[in-house]
Coordinates of C-alpha atoms in Angstrom, one line a residue:
Chain A
M27 CA 16.5 -3.4 17.7
F28 CA 19.1 -3.0 14.7
G29 CA 18.5 -5.6 12.0
I30 CA 15.5 -7.1 13.3
L31 CA 12.4 -6.4 10.9
E32 CA 8.6 -7.2 12.4
T33 CA 7.1 -8.8 9.5
G34 CA 3.6 -9.2 10.7
Y35 CA 3.5 -12.9 12.3
G36 CA 7.2 -12.9 12.9
F37 CA 10.3 -11.2 12.5
W38 CA 13.4 -11.4 9.8
S39 CA 16.9 -10.9 11.0
P40 CA 19.4 -10.8 7.9
I41 CA 22.5 -10.9 10.5
I42 CA 21.3 -13.9 12.3
W43 CA 20.8 -15.4 8.8
I44 CA 24.4 -14.6 8.1
I45 CA 25.9 -15.9 11.1
T46 CA 23.7 -19.0 10.6
I47 CA 25.3 -19.4 6.9
I48 CA 28.7 -19.0 7.7
V49 CA 28.3 -21.9 10.4
I50 CA 27.0 -24.3 8.3
G51 CA 29.5 -23.2 5.6
I52 CA 32.2 -23.7 8.3
I53 CA 30.8 -27.5 9.0
L54 CA 30.5 -28.3 5.4
Y55 CA 34.3 -27.2 4.8
I56 CA 35.2 -29.5 7.6
I57 CA 33.0 -32.3 6.2
W58 CA 34.9 -31.4 2.6
H59 CA 38.2 -31.5 4.4
L60 CA 37.5 -35.2 5.8
G61 CA 37.0 -36.2 2.2
E62 CA 39.0 -38.5 -0.4
P63 CA 42.2 -36.9 -0.8
A64 CA 43.3 -39.0 -3.9
Y65 CA 41.2 -36.9 -5.9
K66 CA 43.4 -35.1 -9.0
K67 CA 41.7 -32.3 -10.5
G68 CA 42.7 -32.4 -14.4
T69 CA 43.1 -35.8 -14.9
E70 CA 41.2 -39.1 -16.1
Q71 CA 39.0 -38.9 -13.1
T72 CA 37.5 -35.9 -13.9
K73 CA 36.5 -36.9 -17.3
P74 CA 32.9 -38.4 -18.0
F75 CA 32.9 -42.0 -19.1
L76 CA 30.7 -42.5 -22.4
A77 CA 30.7 -45.7 -23.1
G78 CA 34.2 -45.9 -24.5
M79 CA 33.3 -42.8 -26.9
P80 CA 35.3 -39.6 -27.3
E81 CA 33.8 -36.9 -25.4
P82 CA 32.2 -34.5 -27.6
S83 CA 32.8 -30.4 -27.4
K84 CA 31.3 -28.6 -25.0
E85 CA 29.9 -26.4 -27.6
A86 CA 28.4 -29.2 -29.3
V87 CA 26.6 -30.5 -26.5
T88 CA 25.3 -27.4 -24.5
V89 CA 21.7 -26.9 -23.9
R90 CA 20.5 -23.7 -25.0
A91 CA 17.9 -21.6 -23.4
D92 CA 15.0 -22.5 -25.5
N93 CA 15.6 -26.2 -24.3
V94 CA 16.5 -25.8 -20.4
Y95 CA 12.7 -26.4 -19.4
W96 CA 11.8 -28.1 -22.4
G97 CA 10.3 -30.8 -20.1
F98 CA 8.0 -28.3 -18.0
K99 CA 7.0 -26.6 -21.1
E100 CA 6.2 -30.0 -23.1
A101 CA 3.9 -30.8 -19.8
L102 CA 2.2 -27.8 -19.7
K103 CA 1.6 -27.3 -23.4
H104 CA -2.2 -27.0 -22.9
Y105 CA -1.6 -23.8 -20.9
Y106 CA 1.1 -22.4 -22.8
G107 CA -0.4 -23.0 -26.5
P108 CA -3.7 -20.8 -25.7
M109 CA -1.4 -18.2 -23.8
I110 CA 1.1 -17.7 -26.4
K111 CA -1.6 -17.3 -28.7
T112 CA -3.3 -14.6 -26.3
H113 CA 0.0 -12.7 -26.5
S114 CA -0.7 -12.0 -30.1
G115 CA 1.5 -8.7 -30.3
I116 CA -1.6 -7.0 -31.8
I117 CA -2.5 -3.6 -30.4
N118 CA -6.2 -4.3 -30.9
D119 CA -6.0 -7.0 -28.6
Y120 CA -4.1 -5.4 -25.8
I121 CA -7.2 -2.7 -25.9
S122 CA -9.7 -5.4 -26.0
W123 CA -8.3 -6.7 -22.6
F124 CA -8.3 -3.5 -21.3
V125 CA -12.1 -2.8 -22.1
V126 CA -12.9 -6.4 -20.9
V127 CA -11.5 -5.4 -17.5
L128 CA -13.2 -2.2 -17.3
A129 CA -16.5 -3.8 -18.0
I130 CA -16.1 -6.2 -15.4
V131 CA -14.7 -3.4 -12.9
F132 CA -18.0 -1.2 -13.9
V133 CA -20.2 -4.2 -13.5
I134 CA -19.0 -5.0 -10.0
I135 CA -18.4 -1.4 -8.4
G136 CA -22.0 0.0 -10.2
G137 CA -23.7 -3.1 -9.0
L138 CA -22.2 -4.0 -5.6
L139 CA -21.1 -0.2 -4.1
Chain B
M13 CA 21.1 26.8 5.8
F14 CA 17.8 26.0 3.4
E15 CA 15.3 27.5 5.2
N16 CA 14.7 29.9 2.6
L17 CA 14.9 27.4 -0.2
V18 CA 12.8 24.5 1.5
P19 CA 9.6 26.2 0.8
H20 CA 10.0 26.4 -3.1
L21 CA 11.6 22.8 -3.2
P22 CA 8.5 21.0 -4.7
I23 CA 8.6 23.3 -7.6
L24 CA 12.2 23.3 -7.8
I25 CA 12.7 19.6 -8.1
I26 CA 10.3 19.7 -10.9
A27 CA 11.6 23.0 -12.7
I28 CA 15.2 22.0 -12.7
P29 CA 15.2 18.8 -14.8
L30 CA 12.5 20.3 -16.9
F31 CA 15.3 23.3 -17.6
G32 CA 17.7 20.3 -17.7
A33 CA 16.0 18.7 -20.6
F34 CA 16.3 21.8 -23.3
A35 CA 19.4 23.1 -21.9
S36 CA 21.1 19.5 -22.5
Y37 CA 20.4 19.8 -26.0
L38 CA 22.1 23.2 -26.4
F39 CA 25.3 22.0 -24.7
S40 CA 25.2 19.1 -27.2
K41 CA 25.7 21.5 -29.4
V42 CA 29.0 22.8 -27.6
S43 CA 30.1 19.4 -27.1
D44 CA 29.1 15.7 -25.8
K45 CA 31.5 16.3 -23.2
A46 CA 30.0 19.6 -22.2
R47 CA 26.5 18.2 -22.2
D48 CA 27.6 15.2 -19.9
V49 CA 28.8 17.3 -17.1
F50 CA 25.6 19.5 -17.5
A51 CA 23.5 16.7 -17.3
F52 CA 25.4 15.3 -14.2
I53 CA 25.3 18.4 -12.5
V54 CA 21.5 18.7 -13.1
L55 CA 20.7 15.3 -11.9
G56 CA 23.3 15.6 -9.0
V57 CA 21.5 18.9 -7.6
T58 CA 17.9 17.6 -8.1
E59 CA 19.2 14.5 -6.1
F60 CA 20.4 16.5 -3.5
L61 CA 17.2 18.7 -3.3
V62 CA 14.7 15.6 -3.3
L63 CA 17.2 14.2 -0.1
V64 CA 16.8 17.8 1.6
L65 CA 12.9 17.9 1.1
G66 CA 12.7 14.3 1.8
K67 CA 14.3 15.2 5.7
D68 CA 11.9 17.9 5.9
I69 CA 9.1 16.1 5.1
Y70 CA 10.0 12.9 7.3
T71 CA 10.9 15.8 10.1
N72 CA 8.1 18.2 9.6
G73 CA 5.4 16.9 7.6
L74 CA 3.6 17.3 4.5
R75 CA 4.7 20.3 2.3
V76 CA 2.4 22.5 0.1
Y77 CA 3.3 24.8 -2.9
T78 CA 0.9 27.0 -4.5
L79 CA 2.1 28.3 -7.8
G80 CA 1.3 32.0 -8.4
A81 CA 0.5 32.6 -4.8
T82 CA 2.1 35.3 -2.3
S83 CA 2.8 32.6 -0.1
A84 CA 3.6 29.1 -1.0
E85 CA 0.9 27.7 1.8
L86 CA -1.7 29.7 0.5
T87 CA -3.7 27.4 -0.9
A88 CA -7.1 29.4 -1.6
P89 CA -6.8 33.0 -3.0
T90 CA -8.3 35.6 -0.8
G91 CA -12.1 35.4 -0.9
Y92 CA -12.3 31.9 -2.5
I93 CA -13.9 29.0 -1.2
M94 CA -11.6 26.4 -2.9
P95 CA -8.5 26.5 -4.5
V96 CA -8.0 27.4 -8.0
R97 CA -4.5 27.7 -8.4
I98 CA -2.0 25.0 -9.2
I99 CA -1.1 23.4 -5.9
L100 CA 1.6 20.8 -5.5
E101 CA 1.3 18.8 -2.2
V102 CA 4.3 16.6 -1.0
D103 CA 3.8 13.8 1.8
A104 CA 6.1 11.1 3.0
L105 CA 4.5 8.8 0.3
S106 CA 5.2 11.6 -2.8
I107 CA 8.8 11.9 -1.5
F108 CA 9.2 8.5 -0.9
M109 CA 8.3 7.8 -4.9
G110 CA 10.4 11.2 -5.8
I111 CA 13.8 9.8 -3.8
I112 CA 13.4 6.4 -5.8
T113 CA 12.6 8.1 -9.1
V114 CA 15.3 10.6 -8.9
T115 CA 18.1 8.0 -7.5
V116 CA 17.1 5.5 -10.3
A117 CA 17.2 8.3 -13.1
F118 CA 20.8 9.6 -11.6
I119 CA 22.4 6.0 -11.8
V120 CA 20.8 5.4 -15.3
F121 CA 22.4 8.5 -16.5
I122 CA 25.8 7.6 -15.1
F123 CA 25.4 3.9 -17.0
S124 CA 24.1 5.8 -20.2
L125 CA 27.6 8.0 -20.1
K126 CA 29.5 5.3 -22.8
P127 CA 27.3 3.0 -24.3
M128 CA 24.8 5.7 -25.8
K129 CA 27.8 7.5 -27.4
E130 CA 28.1 4.8 -29.7
Y131 CA 24.6 5.7 -31.3
S132 CA 23.4 8.8 -33.1
G133 CA 20.7 10.8 -31.4
T134 CA 22.3 11.0 -28.2
D135 CA 21.5 14.5 -27.8
K136 CA 17.6 13.7 -27.7
Y137 CA 18.2 10.9 -25.9
Y138 CA 19.3 13.2 -22.8
T139 CA 16.1 15.4 -23.2
L140 CA 13.7 13.1 -23.4
M141 CA 15.4 11.6 -20.2
F142 CA 15.1 14.5 -18.6
L143 CA 11.2 15.1 -19.9
L144 CA 10.3 11.4 -18.5
L145 CA 11.8 12.1 -15.2
V146 CA 10.1 15.5 -14.9
G147 CA 6.6 13.6 -15.7
M148 CA 7.5 11.1 -12.9
L149 CA 8.2 13.8 -10.7
G150 CA 5.4 15.8 -11.8
I151 CA 2.8 12.8 -10.9
E152 CA 4.2 12.2 -7.7
F153 CA 4.0 16.1 -6.4
T154 CA 1.2 17.2 -7.8
G155 CA -2.0 17.9 -5.8
D156 CA -4.0 18.5 -8.9
L157 CA -5.9 15.8 -11.2
F158 CA -5.7 18.2 -14.4
N159 CA -2.0 18.6 -14.0
L160 CA -1.5 15.0 -12.8
F161 CA -2.7 14.1 -16.6
V162 CA -0.5 16.5 -18.2
F163 CA 2.5 15.2 -16.6
L164 CA 1.3 11.7 -17.3
E165 CA 1.2 12.8 -21.0
I166 CA 4.9 14.2 -20.4
A167 CA 5.9 11.1 -19.4
S168 CA 4.1 8.8 -21.8
I169 CA 5.6 10.6 -24.8
A170 CA 9.1 10.6 -23.8
G171 CA 8.7 7.0 -22.6
A172 CA 7.4 6.2 -26.2
A173 CA 10.1 8.3 -27.9
L174 CA 12.9 6.3 -25.6
V175 CA 11.5 2.9 -26.3
A176 CA 11.8 3.7 -30.4
F177 CA 15.4 4.7 -29.7
F178 CA 16.9 2.0 -31.8
T179 CA 15.1 3.4 -34.9
H180 CA 17.2 1.1 -37.5
R181 CA 15.0 -1.7 -36.0
D182 CA 11.4 -1.9 -37.2
E183 CA 10.7 -3.9 -33.8
S184 CA 11.4 -1.0 -31.7
A185 CA 8.8 1.3 -33.6
E186 CA 6.3 -1.1 -33.3
A187 CA 7.0 -1.0 -29.5
A188 CA 6.9 2.7 -29.3
F189 CA 3.6 2.5 -31.3
K190 CA 2.3 0.0 -28.9
Y191 CA 3.6 1.9 -26.1
V192 CA 1.9 5.4 -27.0
V193 CA -1.3 4.1 -27.7
I194 CA -1.7 2.6 -24.6
C195 CA -0.3 5.3 -22.6
S196 CA -2.6 7.7 -24.7
L197 CA -5.6 5.6 -23.9
G198 CA -4.8 5.7 -20.3
A199 CA -3.9 9.5 -20.5
L200 CA -7.3 9.9 -22.1
L201 CA -9.1 8.2 -19.4
V202 CA -7.4 10.0 -16.8
L203 CA -8.9 13.3 -18.8
F204 CA -12.4 11.8 -18.9
A205 CA -12.4 11.3 -14.9
V206 CA -11.0 14.6 -14.4
A207 CA -13.7 16.1 -16.7
L208 CA -16.5 13.7 -14.7
F209 CA -15.2 15.6 -11.5
Y210 CA -14.8 19.0 -12.7
G211 CA -18.5 18.9 -14.4
Q212 CA -19.9 17.9 -10.8
Y213 CA -18.0 19.8 -8.5
D214 CA -16.0 22.7 -10.7
A215 CA -12.9 21.6 -8.7
L216 CA -9.8 19.5 -9.9
N217 CA -7.6 19.8 -6.5
I218 CA -7.5 16.1 -5.3
A219 CA -7.6 17.1 -1.6
Y220 CA -10.6 19.3 -2.4
L221 CA -12.5 17.0 -4.2
A222 CA -12.0 14.2 -1.5
N223 CA -13.5 16.4 1.0
V224 CA -16.7 17.4 -1.3
M225 CA -17.2 13.7 -2.9
K226 CA -20.5 12.5 -3.2
Y227 CA -19.5 9.5 -4.4
S228 CA -22.4 9.6 -6.9
L229 CA -22.6 7.2 -9.7
L230 CA -20.3 9.4 -11.8
D231 CA -17.9 9.2 -9.0
K232 CA -17.9 5.6 -9.3
I233 CA -17.4 5.4 -12.9
A234 CA -14.5 8.0 -12.5
F235 CA -13.2 5.4 -10.0
C236 CA -13.6 2.6 -12.4
V237 CA -12.0 4.6 -15.1
L238 CA -9.0 5.8 -12.9
L239 CA -8.3 2.3 -11.4
C240 CA -8.1 0.6 -15.1
A241 CA -6.1 3.4 -16.6
F242 CA -3.6 3.4 -13.8
A243 CA -3.4 -0.6 -13.1
M244 CA -2.7 -0.8 -17.2
K245 CA -0.2 2.0 -17.1
A246 CA 1.2 -0.1 -14.1
G247 CA 1.3 -3.3 -16.3
S248 CA -1.2 -5.2 -14.5
A249 CA -2.2 -8.5 -16.1
P250 CA -4.5 -9.1 -18.5
M251 CA -3.6 -5.4 -19.7
H252 CA 0.5 -6.0 -19.4
M253 CA 1.0 -7.2 -22.8
W254 CA 2.4 -3.8 -24.1
K255 CA 5.2 -4.3 -21.4
P256 CA 7.2 -7.0 -22.7
D257 CA 7.1 -5.7 -25.7
A258 CA 8.3 -2.0 -25.0
Y259 CA 11.1 -3.3 -22.4
G260 CA 12.3 -6.0 -25.0
E261 CA 13.0 -3.3 -27.4
A262 CA 14.0 -0.6 -25.1
P263 CA 18.1 0.3 -24.8
G264 CA 18.6 -1.4 -21.2
P265 CA 19.2 2.0 -19.6
V266 CA 15.7 3.0 -20.6
A267 CA 14.0 -0.2 -19.6
A268 CA 15.6 0.7 -16.0
I269 CA 13.6 3.9 -16.0
L270 CA 10.5 2.7 -17.5
V271 CA 10.2 0.1 -14.7
T272 CA 10.2 3.3 -12.2
A273 CA 7.8 5.2 -14.6
S274 CA 5.2 2.0 -14.1
L275 CA 5.9 1.9 -10.6
V276 CA 4.7 6.0 -10.6
S277 CA 1.7 4.7 -11.8
M278 CA 1.2 2.4 -9.1
Y279 CA 1.7 5.7 -6.9
A280 CA -1.3 7.1 -8.9
L281 CA -3.3 4.2 -8.4
L282 CA -2.6 4.3 -4.6
R283 CA -3.2 8.0 -4.6
V284 CA -6.7 7.6 -6.4
C285 CA -7.7 4.4 -3.8
F286 CA -6.5 5.9 -0.6
T287 CA -6.3 9.6 -0.8
L288 CA -9.1 10.6 -3.3
Y289 CA -11.7 7.9 -2.2
G290 CA -10.5 6.8 0.8
R291 CA -13.4 4.6 2.9
G292 CA -15.9 6.2 0.7
L293 CA -16.4 3.3 -1.5
N294 CA -16.5 -0.4 -0.3
T295 CA -12.9 -0.7 0.6
E296 CA -13.2 -4.8 1.0
V297 CA -14.9 -5.2 -2.4
I298 CA -12.3 -3.0 -4.3
G299 CA -9.4 -4.6 -2.1
W300 CA -10.6 -7.9 -3.7
I301 CA -10.6 -6.5 -7.3
I302 CA -6.9 -5.2 -6.9
T303 CA -5.9 -8.3 -5.2
V304 CA -7.3 -10.4 -8.3
L305 CA -5.7 -8.1 -10.6
G306 CA -2.3 -8.7 -8.3
L307 CA -2.6 -12.4 -8.6
L308 CA -3.3 -12.6 -12.2
S309 CA -0.6 -10.4 -13.1
I310 CA 2.0 -12.8 -10.6
F311 CA 0.9 -15.9 -12.0
I312 CA 0.8 -14.7 -16.3
G313 CA 4.1 -12.7 -15.7
V314 CA 6.0 -15.3 -14.3
T315 CA 4.9 -18.3 -16.2
M316 CA 5.3 -16.4 -19.5
A317 CA 9.0 -15.2 -18.5
L318 CA 9.7 -18.5 -18.0
I319 CA 9.7 -19.7 -21.9
Q320 CA 11.1 -16.1 -23.3
N321 CA 14.3 -16.1 -25.1
N322 CA 14.9 -12.4 -25.5
F323 CA 17.0 -11.0 -22.4
G324 CA 14.5 -7.6 -22.3
R325 CA 11.3 -9.2 -22.8
L326 CA 12.1 -11.7 -20.2
I327 CA 12.9 -8.9 -17.6
G328 CA 9.8 -7.4 -19.1
Y329 CA 7.5 -10.4 -17.9
T330 CA 9.2 -10.6 -14.4
A331 CA 8.5 -6.8 -14.0
V332 CA 4.6 -7.9 -14.9
A333 CA 4.7 -10.6 -12.1
E334 CA 6.7 -8.1 -9.4
V335 CA 3.9 -5.6 -10.2
G336 CA 1.6 -8.3 -9.3
F337 CA 3.1 -8.6 -6.0
I338 CA 2.6 -5.0 -5.5
L339 CA -0.9 -4.8 -6.3
L340 CA -1.5 -8.2 -4.1
A341 CA -0.1 -6.7 -1.1
A342 CA -2.1 -3.0 -2.1
G343 CA -5.2 -4.9 -2.3
V344 CA -5.1 -6.7 0.9
G345 CA -4.0 -3.4 2.5
F346 CA -7.4 -1.5 0.7
A347 CA -9.3 -4.2 2.1
G348 CA -8.0 -4.1 5.7
F349 CA -7.7 -0.1 5.4
S350 CA -6.4 0.0 9.0
S351 CA -3.3 1.6 10.7
T352 CA -3.1 -1.5 12.4
G353 CA -2.9 -5.4 12.0
F354 CA -2.4 -7.2 8.5
G355 CA -3.8 -4.4 6.1
F356 CA -1.1 -1.9 7.5
T357 CA 1.4 -4.6 7.2
A358 CA 0.4 -5.2 3.7
L359 CA 0.4 -1.8 2.7
Q360 CA 3.9 -1.3 4.3
A361 CA 5.3 -4.4 2.4
G362 CA 3.6 -3.3 -1.1
L363 CA 5.3 0.1 -0.5
F364 CA 8.6 -1.6 0.6
H365 CA 8.2 -3.9 -2.6
I366 CA 7.9 -0.6 -5.0
L367 CA 11.4 0.6 -3.5
N368 CA 12.8 -3.0 -3.9
D369 CA 11.5 -3.4 -7.6
A370 CA 12.9 -0.1 -8.6
L371 CA 16.3 -1.4 -7.3
D372 CA 16.1 -4.9 -8.5
L373 CA 14.3 -5.0 -11.9
G374 CA 16.6 -1.6 -12.5
L375 CA 19.8 -3.5 -12.1
L376 CA 18.7 -6.3 -14.1
F377 CA 17.8 -4.3 -17.3
L378 CA 21.2 -2.3 -16.8
V379 CA 23.0 -5.7 -16.9
S380 CA 21.0 -6.8 -20.0
G381 CA 22.0 -3.4 -21.3
A382 CA 25.9 -4.1 -20.5
V383 CA 25.4 -7.7 -22.2
L384 CA 23.9 -6.0 -25.4
H385 CA 26.8 -3.3 -25.4
A386 CA 29.7 -6.1 -25.0
T387 CA 28.1 -8.9 -27.5
G388 CA 25.5 -7.0 -29.7
K389 CA 22.8 -9.8 -28.9
R390 CA 19.8 -10.0 -26.3
N391 CA 18.9 -13.8 -27.8
L392 CA 19.4 -15.9 -25.0
N393 CA 20.1 -19.1 -27.4
E394 CA 23.0 -16.9 -29.2
L395 CA 25.0 -16.5 -25.6
S396 CA 26.9 -18.5 -23.3
G397 CA 29.8 -18.6 -21.0
L398 CA 30.3 -14.5 -20.5
A399 CA 31.3 -15.0 -16.8
R400 CA 34.6 -15.7 -18.2
N401 CA 35.4 -12.3 -19.6
M402 CA 32.6 -10.5 -17.7
K403 CA 32.8 -11.2 -14.1
Y404 CA 31.7 -8.2 -12.5
T405 CA 28.7 -8.1 -14.6
C406 CA 28.0 -11.6 -13.7
I407 CA 28.4 -10.5 -9.8
F408 CA 26.1 -7.8 -10.4
F409 CA 23.5 -10.0 -12.0
I410 CA 23.6 -12.6 -9.2
V411 CA 23.0 -10.0 -6.8
G412 CA 19.9 -8.9 -9.2
L413 CA 18.9 -12.6 -9.4
C414 CA 18.8 -13.3 -5.8
A415 CA 17.1 -9.8 -5.1
V416 CA 14.0 -10.5 -7.7
A417 CA 13.6 -14.0 -6.6
G418 CA 13.2 -13.0 -3.2
L419 CA 16.6 -14.9 -1.7
P420 CA 17.8 -14.0 1.5
P421 CA 19.4 -11.4 2.6
M422 CA 18.7 -9.5 -0.5
N423 CA 15.8 -6.6 -0.1
G424 CA 13.4 -8.8 -2.3
F425 CA 13.0 -11.3 0.5
A426 CA 12.1 -8.9 3.3
S427 CA 9.5 -7.7 1.4
K428 CA 8.2 -10.6 0.1
L429 CA 8.7 -12.3 3.6
M430 CA 6.1 -9.3 4.5
I431 CA 3.7 -9.7 1.6
Y432 CA 3.5 -13.7 2.3
E433 CA 2.5 -13.1 6.0
S434 CA 0.2 -10.1 5.7
V435 CA -1.4 -11.9 2.6
Y436 CA -1.5 -15.1 4.6
Q437 CA -4.0 -13.6 7.3
F438 CA -5.9 -12.1 4.4
N439 CA -6.3 -15.6 2.4
P440 CA -4.1 -18.3 3.0
V441 CA -4.3 -19.7 -0.8
F442 CA -3.1 -16.4 -2.4
S443 CA 0.2 -16.4 0.2
I444 CA 1.0 -19.7 -1.5
I445 CA 0.5 -18.5 -4.8
A446 CA 2.8 -15.6 -4.1
I447 CA 5.4 -17.9 -2.7
L448 CA 4.9 -20.4 -5.3
A449 CA 5.7 -17.8 -8.0
S450 CA 8.9 -16.8 -6.3
I451 CA 10.2 -19.9 -6.7
F452 CA 9.0 -19.5 -10.5
M453 CA 10.9 -16.3 -10.6
L454 CA 14.0 -18.2 -9.2
A455 CA 13.8 -20.6 -12.0
V456 CA 13.3 -17.8 -14.7
F457 CA 16.6 -16.4 -13.8
V458 CA 18.6 -19.4 -13.3
K459 CA 17.9 -20.2 -16.7
V460 CA 19.4 -16.6 -17.6
F461 CA 22.5 -17.2 -15.1
Y462 CA 22.9 -20.7 -17.1
S463 CA 22.3 -19.2 -20.5
V464 CA 24.0 -16.0 -20.7
F465 CA 26.8 -16.4 -18.0
L466 CA 27.8 -20.4 -17.7
G467 CA 28.2 -22.7 -20.4
P468 CA 31.3 -23.1 -22.7
E469 CA 32.7 -19.9 -24.2
L470 CA 31.7 -19.5 -27.7
K471 CA 34.3 -18.4 -30.2
E472 CA 32.5 -15.4 -31.2
F473 CA 32.5 -14.0 -27.6
S474 CA 36.4 -15.4 -27.2
S475 CA 37.5 -11.3 -27.3
V476 CA 34.4 -9.8 -25.3
K477 CA 35.3 -7.4 -23.0
E478 CA 34.3 -6.4 -19.6
V479 CA 31.9 -2.9 -19.9
P480 CA 33.4 0.5 -19.2
A481 CA 33.9 1.7 -15.7
S482 CA 31.0 3.8 -15.8
M483 CA 28.4 1.0 -16.6
L484 CA 30.1 -1.1 -13.9
L485 CA 29.6 2.0 -11.3
A486 CA 26.0 2.2 -12.3
M487 CA 25.2 -1.6 -11.8
G488 CA 27.5 -1.3 -8.6
A489 CA 25.5 1.4 -7.0
L490 CA 22.3 -0.7 -7.4
A491 CA 23.8 -3.9 -5.9
V492 CA 25.2 -2.0 -3.0
L493 CA 21.6 -0.5 -2.3
I494 CA 20.0 -3.7 -2.8
I495 CA 22.4 -5.1 -0.4
V496 CA 22.3 -2.3 2.1
I497 CA 18.6 -2.4 2.0
G498 CA 18.7 -6.1 2.6
L499 CA 20.9 -6.1 5.8
C500 CA 19.3 -3.3 7.5
P501 CA 15.4 -3.7 6.2
D502 CA 14.3 -2.2 9.8
I503 CA 15.9 1.3 9.3
F504 CA 14.3 1.5 5.9
V505 CA 10.7 0.2 6.8
N506 CA 10.5 2.2 10.1
N507 CA 12.0 5.5 8.7
V508 CA 10.8 5.6 5.3
I509 CA 8.4 3.1 4.5
N510 CA 6.4 3.5 7.3
P511 CA 5.7 7.4 7.2
A512 CA 4.8 6.6 3.4
A513 CA 2.3 3.9 4.4
R514 CA 0.7 6.3 7.2
A515 CA 0.4 9.1 4.8
L516 CA -1.9 6.7 2.9
I517 CA -3.8 5.6 5.7
D518 CA -4.3 8.9 7.4
Y519 CA -5.5 10.7 4.5
G520 CA -7.4 13.5 6.5
I521 CA -3.8 15.2 6.7
Y522 CA -3.5 15.2 3.2
R523 CA -6.8 16.5 2.7
G524 CA -7.0 18.8 5.5
V525 CA -4.4 21.2 3.9
V526 CA -6.8 22.4 1.2

């Protein structure tokens, strides 16, 4: 049938998925429409309250790419440390890794098959 | 209409871009516009011919072309018991790869029209692009191992020169040097394997070698060498480190076509495993080796991508992970080696993911090229708020993001779902790792989306404008293909992927021609 892909265990139909998303979207819109109507865009209501301090400029407080997953990187520093060291940028190291893999494959295929 | 032309299409599809490579340089001497029009016509004709050949192969089956013979299908000269001429052998898998290659090259060419004009050396750029295309098509269509080596060299040298396009940057020259060393090593090892075959069987034809192979120790050595060489060229971990270096320094459109070049190496790996060796070696052990390489690539690729701040390098690492997904599926497919069951589904999934990767990663590299063109920057720390002035580019990035992260209803989701389900039947843990890696992939591109397109508008980017229409058209074409394949995955899997997977499993048809 058009749009239905057999995936091994089950099936995948983008058409059914899109219809589901549209139905969920309509339900969410109805819930949103029933919400508080007193909200006014662009007024004091939308500004953050920082203990009475003036709001810093967005440019000054924006989180840069390097810091986006800071906590994650910090938690995994014992993994990332050696990994960064391994990616040395030196072509000799790149070739060494190739030789290591070739040797392992030689041993497995030469020894087992 | 094309009855007389069709038998000659395999060689014409290689010869026309080869002619274009050298003629485009001459047209550059007339004017840039003349060269652009000529290159457009050459690529348009090649695209048309590859589609005609595709229709023929999907309808009538495999097509052979013997160079220098009185008849295109005369594989062995009269009185000879083995093929001695150069033979092109194009089956459903070859043409599947050919269509991907030419389509991506065509789109990349359209994207390159405007941004490349700002640099010197554009005349050589087109020549090198055409040569890279010739190398890739040659690898896909050849039925001869020595010619595979020759085309591999053509693609490698052209690719390295393209990586070094920004000659004013030391890093580009260094990345190109690494690329050429890695490619030369891979190509020389392929030549070594070719020598082992020639020494034993006096032949270089893939089908003939497959028929007479004795699976001796030398054949096993040749297999190890070919497996590692093509895995390295495809960017499999832990031999992947050249890939982010090269992709990070290459211009966006070059990186987009280099992704396809890596996938062509994956094609060569599949051709060696399934067609040349088939069930002659222990498929389960070899399947496990390929699967482990795939898992390593997925894990290392995606975790290293998360900490990158260079747009190109980041996509380069995700390309490593995506190659890992293909290797994982191919490994399970080889271990299963059957025309039914999870092995066949995995193989289909792997081939489907090749198509999706070429489009998804290609689109993301074009977006990175568009951002570089508009801002002159690649460092994610220096970019912010571009969605305000580059709305269409931002939309195309979202399409690429969703596709590569495997979000429904994009094409990447369909192929990844097939991978998860088939790999689960082989080993549930591998499937779980693949699913977690996809979540990581989403995290990686959410970081890029936030850093480049969201956030406050920086003063230096207040005058940034949307990229020219030709660049938008190229990105739009890829985005449309991604969405169409995502919405009708069954049409592509049943009509294009399934015959390609069958061509690998039913290797007797390929071998029987010679």
